[in-house]
Amino acid sequence: MKRLILATLAGALSLSINAQTIRPDFLKAGDKVAILSPSYQMKSDAAINRACEVLKEWGLQPVMGEHTNIADRVGMGSEKADHYAGTDEQKVSDMLAALRDPEIKAIICTRGGYGAMRLLDMIPSSEFSEHPKWIVGYSDITAVHAATLKAGVMSVHGNMCGAIGRKAGPQQDDLLLKDLLFGILPRYEIVADSLNTLGNATGKLVGGNFITFSVLCGSDYDMLAGDEDIILFIEEVEESMHAIDRMFQTLRIHGALSHVKGIIFGDFTDCGNDLPYESVNEMMSYYTRELGIPVAFGFPAGHDSVNLPLIEGATVSLDVRSDGVTISIEGN
């Protein structure tokens, strides 16, 4: 696996959390998990079916939402469909049904794209806090993570149906996702990067897809709001350097970085090279070095070939040294 050495820790039931953060129950064999599409529709059902077979191998029972992966044809001709998987109202209906069903123990999204943000103010925060369940996804599902964080509930930034089981044989990120959902928490060791800023910090992990959470800055769903110490995770795909620069300046101007005690940069996949930097990482290193906090580059998570799971809302320790980086979810 690129850039990575990792160890898996047992004793996950002692997960250290902020007193105000709800940790959903870890899964056990036989549990039902809902398969939902809060954003774009999958191009075919093959990936969903493949992921469901993997979940069954894990001992789980996948349950499709009523409107999962249907095409949104509202207001369109029957042969023309939008990118979205159903209407906003249908997506909300599926989410509420899964949250309120006591037999459903987790929700795994099919894919990202766009659309989840449109649902945020349609789902009361109390639905997440009164029915805490692991919600798994990345990319545009970062908007859903923002909603769960607002409700004070942890969620999982990790592979969705489009990625689970996409390669033959067991994949390490899939296995780590399984372990995490069943209560075995990872500690990650990654190699040193010349752009890193050394230091160590502990805080609540928040973040994900940069364009998705940066536009929420200043809203009720601002992931960086509050007075808690934060470890910020950032990844992006198919955005220009200009756009990524704008996202970072948005956070800075809003004062959103005031409680950030450390930053973990994941993958910047297929991003542009339209400013005079060798890479997005070099540009972000230029902007973050003046913050005086530990910064780690090269964590394998996001839209590249490996997407290691993280827990949004959990307390995370970041140790950036000259010989490598340790990222661990704190246990007592």
Short mmCIF file of C-alpha atoms in Angstrom, two decimals, residues 13-262:
data_model
loop_
_atom_site.label_atom_id
_atom_site.label_comp_id
_atom_site.label_asym_id
_atom_site.label_seq_id
_atom_site.Cartn_x
_atom_site.Cartn_y
_atom_site.Cartn_z
CA LEU A 13 -14.89 0.05 23.07
CA SER A 14 -12.94 2.53 25.21
CA LEU A 15 -13.08 5.11 22.43
CA SER A 16 -12.31 8.51 23.90
CA ILE A 17 -14.85 11.10 22.86
CA ASN A 18 -15.91 14.58 23.79
CA ALA A 19 -18.57 14.43 26.48
CA GLN A 20 -21.05 15.99 24.05
CA THR A 21 -20.34 13.58 21.20
CA ILE A 22 -22.49 10.48 20.73
CA ARG A 23 -20.76 7.33 19.54
CA PRO A 24 -23.13 4.99 17.71
CA ASP A 25 -23.04 1.37 18.79
CA PHE A 26 -20.50 -0.75 16.98
CA LEU A 27 -21.91 -3.48 14.76
CA LYS A 28 -22.17 -7.20 15.37
CA ALA A 29 -22.79 -10.16 13.10
CA GLY A 30 -26.34 -10.29 11.82
CA ASP A 31 -26.96 -6.54 11.99
CA LYS A 32 -28.89 -4.85 9.20
CA VAL A 33 -27.33 -1.92 7.34
CA ALA A 34 -29.22 0.42 5.03
CA ILE A 35 -27.93 1.19 1.54
CA LEU A 36 -28.89 4.76 0.59
CA SER A 37 -28.14 7.28 -2.18
CA PRO A 38 -28.15 10.85 -0.77
CA SER A 39 -26.27 12.24 -3.78
CA TYR A 40 -25.78 11.04 -7.36
CA GLN A 41 -27.14 7.85 -8.83
CA MET A 42 -24.80 4.98 -9.61
CA LYS A 43 -24.47 4.32 -13.34
CA SER A 44 -25.50 0.71 -12.79
CA ASP A 45 -26.53 -1.57 -9.97
CA ALA A 46 -23.47 -3.78 -10.41
CA ALA A 47 -21.30 -1.91 -7.90
CA ILE A 48 -24.09 -1.84 -5.33
CA ASN A 49 -24.69 -5.57 -5.75
CA ARG A 50 -20.96 -6.27 -5.44
CA ALA A 51 -20.71 -4.20 -2.27
CA CYS A 52 -23.74 -5.95 -0.80
CA GLU A 53 -22.04 -9.31 -1.35
CA VAL A 54 -18.99 -8.05 0.55
CA LEU A 55 -21.19 -6.81 3.40
CA LYS A 56 -22.83 -10.22 3.57
CA GLU A 57 -19.36 -11.77 3.83
CA TRP A 58 -18.80 -9.49 6.83
CA GLY A 59 -21.89 -11.03 8.45
CA LEU A 60 -24.16 -8.03 7.82
CA GLN A 61 -27.57 -7.83 6.17
CA PRO A 62 -27.76 -5.04 3.56
CA VAL A 63 -31.19 -3.46 3.14
CA MET A 64 -31.90 -1.24 0.13
CA GLY A 65 -33.74 2.02 0.71
CA GLU A 66 -37.06 2.33 -1.10
CA HIS A 67 -35.67 4.89 -3.54
CA THR A 68 -31.99 3.92 -3.57
CA ASN A 69 -30.42 4.56 -6.94
CA ILE A 70 -33.56 5.36 -8.87
CA ALA A 71 -33.22 8.12 -11.46
CA ASP A 72 -34.74 11.52 -10.80
CA ARG A 73 -37.08 12.21 -13.71
CA VAL A 74 -39.28 14.79 -12.03
CA GLY A 75 -40.13 17.50 -14.55
CA MET A 76 -38.25 15.69 -17.30
CA GLY A 77 -39.15 13.43 -20.16
CA SER A 78 -39.20 9.72 -19.38
CA GLU A 79 -36.02 9.15 -21.36
CA LYS A 80 -34.08 11.93 -19.69
CA ALA A 81 -32.83 11.58 -16.13
CA ASP A 82 -30.93 13.87 -13.82
CA HIS A 83 -27.69 12.81 -12.13
CA TYR A 84 -29.49 12.59 -8.80
CA ALA A 85 -30.68 9.35 -7.28
CA GLY A 86 -34.31 10.28 -6.79
CA THR A 87 -35.81 13.56 -5.68
CA ASP A 88 -34.71 15.37 -2.54
CA GLU A 89 -37.98 14.35 -0.88
CA GLN A 90 -37.37 10.69 -1.74
CA LYS A 91 -33.83 10.84 -0.38
CA VAL A 92 -35.04 12.42 2.86
CA SER A 93 -37.76 9.79 3.15
CA ASP A 94 -35.18 7.00 2.83
CA MET A 95 -32.82 8.62 5.35
CA LEU A 96 -35.56 9.14 7.92
CA ALA A 97 -36.86 5.60 7.44
CA ALA A 98 -33.37 4.16 8.01
CA LEU A 99 -32.69 6.36 11.05
CA ARG A 100 -36.02 5.53 12.67
CA ASP A 101 -35.90 1.79 12.02
CA PRO A 102 -34.48 0.15 15.17
CA GLU A 103 -33.33 -2.87 13.17
CA ILE A 104 -31.04 -0.75 10.97
CA LYS A 105 -27.72 -0.30 12.76
CA ALA A 106 -25.72 1.63 10.15
CA ILE A 107 -26.17 3.48 6.85
CA ILE A 108 -23.74 3.02 3.96
CA CYS A 109 -24.02 5.42 1.04
CA THR A 110 -23.70 4.30 -2.57
CA ARG A 111 -21.62 7.20 -3.94
CA GLY A 112 -20.94 10.93 -3.77
CA GLY A 113 -21.09 13.45 -6.60
CA TYR A 114 -23.48 16.17 -5.48
CA GLY A 115 -26.88 16.54 -3.88
CA ALA A 116 -26.50 15.70 -0.19
CA MET A 117 -26.19 19.37 0.77
CA ARG A 118 -29.71 19.95 -0.53
CA LEU A 119 -31.06 17.66 2.19
CA LEU A 120 -29.44 19.24 5.25
CA ASP A 121 -32.18 21.62 6.33
CA MET A 122 -34.83 19.03 5.45
CA ILE A 123 -33.67 16.63 8.18
CA PRO A 124 -33.93 17.88 11.80
CA SER A 125 -30.70 17.39 13.79
CA SER A 126 -32.73 15.54 16.41
CA GLU A 127 -33.23 12.68 13.95
CA PHE A 128 -29.48 11.98 14.05
CA SER A 129 -29.06 12.46 17.80
CA GLU A 130 -32.15 10.47 18.77
CA HIS A 131 -31.27 7.60 16.42
CA PRO A 132 -27.43 7.55 16.37
CA LYS A 133 -26.12 5.19 13.71
CA TRP A 134 -22.85 4.97 11.82
CA ILE A 135 -23.25 6.78 8.49
CA VAL A 136 -20.47 5.82 6.07
CA GLY A 137 -19.33 7.78 3.06
CA TYR A 138 -16.94 10.38 1.62
CA SER A 139 -16.81 12.98 -1.16
CA ASP A 140 -20.20 14.76 -1.26
CA ILE A 141 -21.31 12.71 1.77
CA THR A 142 -19.10 15.14 3.72
CA ALA A 143 -22.29 17.24 3.84
CA VAL A 144 -24.02 14.44 5.76
CA HIS A 145 -21.04 14.24 8.11
CA ALA A 146 -21.51 17.96 8.73
CA ALA A 147 -25.14 17.30 9.68
CA THR A 148 -24.22 14.49 12.08
CA LEU A 149 -21.52 16.66 13.67
CA LYS A 150 -24.07 19.42 14.17
CA ALA A 151 -26.21 16.82 15.97
CA GLY A 152 -23.21 15.74 18.06
CA VAL A 153 -22.94 12.28 16.53
CA MET A 154 -19.89 10.49 15.12
CA SER A 155 -19.81 9.15 11.55
CA VAL A 156 -17.33 7.37 9.28
CA HIS A 157 -15.38 8.93 6.43
CA GLY A 158 -14.76 5.79 4.39
CA ASN A 159 -15.52 3.68 1.35
CA MET A 160 -19.03 3.55 -0.10
CA CYS A 161 -20.68 0.95 -2.32
CA GLY A 162 -18.89 2.32 -5.36
CA ALA A 163 -15.53 1.39 -3.80
CA ILE A 164 -16.23 -1.55 -1.46
CA GLY A 165 -15.03 -4.71 -3.16
CA ARG A 166 -14.06 -2.90 -6.36
CA LYS A 167 -10.93 -5.03 -6.71
CA ALA A 168 -10.63 -8.80 -6.56
CA GLY A 169 -9.59 -10.12 -3.17
CA PRO A 170 -9.70 -8.39 0.20
CA GLN A 171 -8.63 -4.74 0.14
CA GLN A 172 -6.93 -3.25 3.16
CA ASP A 173 -9.15 -0.17 3.30
CA ASP A 174 -12.26 -2.39 3.12
CA LEU A 175 -10.95 -4.62 5.90
CA LEU A 176 -10.12 -1.61 8.06
CA LEU A 177 -13.62 -0.24 7.46
CA LYS A 178 -15.07 -3.56 8.56
CA ASP A 179 -12.86 -3.62 11.67
CA LEU A 180 -13.81 -0.05 12.56
CA LEU A 181 -17.54 -0.72 12.23
CA PHE A 182 -17.15 -3.77 14.45
CA GLY A 183 -15.21 -1.82 17.07
CA ILE A 184 -11.53 -2.37 16.24
CA LEU A 185 -9.98 1.04 15.78
CA PRO A 186 -6.97 1.74 13.56
CA ARG A 187 -3.75 3.55 14.28
CA TYR A 188 -1.99 4.74 11.17
CA GLU A 189 1.74 5.12 10.59
CA ILE A 190 2.71 6.94 7.39
CA VAL A 191 6.10 7.88 6.05
CA ALA A 192 7.54 11.36 6.52
CA ASP A 193 6.98 13.99 3.85
CA SER A 194 9.41 16.84 3.25
CA LEU A 195 6.50 19.30 3.29
CA ASN A 196 5.29 18.26 6.75
CA THR A 197 5.32 20.64 9.71
CA LEU A 198 6.54 18.80 12.82
CA GLY A 199 4.67 18.70 16.10
CA ASN A 200 1.89 16.88 17.92
CA ALA A 201 -1.69 17.74 18.73
CA THR A 202 -4.96 16.21 19.87
CA GLY A 203 -8.45 17.28 18.89
CA LYS A 204 -11.79 16.34 17.39
CA LEU A 205 -11.41 15.07 13.83
CA VAL A 206 -13.55 16.92 11.27
CA GLY A 207 -13.40 17.54 7.54
CA GLY A 208 -13.42 15.59 4.32
CA ASN A 209 -14.02 16.89 0.83
CA PHE A 210 -12.73 20.47 0.77
CA ILE A 211 -15.25 22.05 -1.62
CA THR A 212 -18.12 20.45 0.30
CA PHE A 213 -17.26 21.59 3.82
CA SER A 214 -15.66 24.94 2.92
CA VAL A 215 -18.89 26.31 1.46
CA LEU A 216 -20.64 25.47 4.75
CA CYS A 217 -18.34 27.85 6.62
CA GLY A 218 -20.42 30.28 8.65
CA SER A 219 -23.62 28.23 8.29
CA ASP A 220 -25.41 26.10 10.87
CA TYR A 221 -23.46 23.15 9.42
CA ASP A 222 -19.99 24.69 9.78
CA MET A 223 -17.72 21.77 10.73
CA LEU A 224 -15.16 24.13 12.26
CA ALA A 225 -17.55 26.10 14.45
CA GLY A 226 -17.31 25.97 18.24
CA ASP A 227 -14.49 26.22 20.74
CA GLU A 228 -13.17 22.66 20.70
CA ASP A 229 -9.65 21.81 19.58
CA ILE A 230 -9.84 20.41 16.05
CA ILE A 231 -7.76 18.12 13.86
CA LEU A 232 -8.78 19.01 10.31
CA PHE A 233 -8.76 16.46 7.48
CA ILE A 234 -8.81 17.69 3.86
CA GLU A 235 -9.04 15.88 0.52
CA GLU A 236 -10.15 16.98 -2.95
CA VAL A 237 -10.71 15.76 -6.50
CA GLU A 238 -10.77 17.47 -9.90
CA GLU A 239 -10.47 21.03 -8.63
CA SER A 240 -8.02 23.67 -9.86
CA MET A 241 -5.31 25.16 -7.67
CA HIS A 242 -7.17 28.46 -7.89
CA ALA A 243 -10.31 26.81 -6.47
CA ILE A 244 -8.39 25.08 -3.67
CA ASP A 245 -6.64 28.36 -2.85
CA ARG A 246 -10.06 30.04 -2.67
CA MET A 247 -11.37 27.35 -0.30
CA PHE A 248 -8.46 27.82 2.08
CA GLN A 249 -8.76 31.61 2.01
CA THR A 250 -12.47 31.26 2.78
CA LEU A 251 -11.65 29.37 5.97
CA ARG A 252 -8.94 31.86 6.89
CA ILE A 253 -11.06 34.97 6.32
CA HIS A 254 -13.92 33.49 8.35
CA GLY A 255 -11.52 32.82 11.24
CA ALA A 256 -12.44 29.15 10.97
CA LEU A 257 -8.87 27.98 11.59
CA SER A 258 -8.63 29.50 15.07
CA HIS A 259 -9.30 26.19 16.85
CA VAL A 260 -7.47 23.96 14.37
CA LYS A 261 -4.55 22.34 16.21
CA GLY A 262 -3.36 20.08 13.41
#
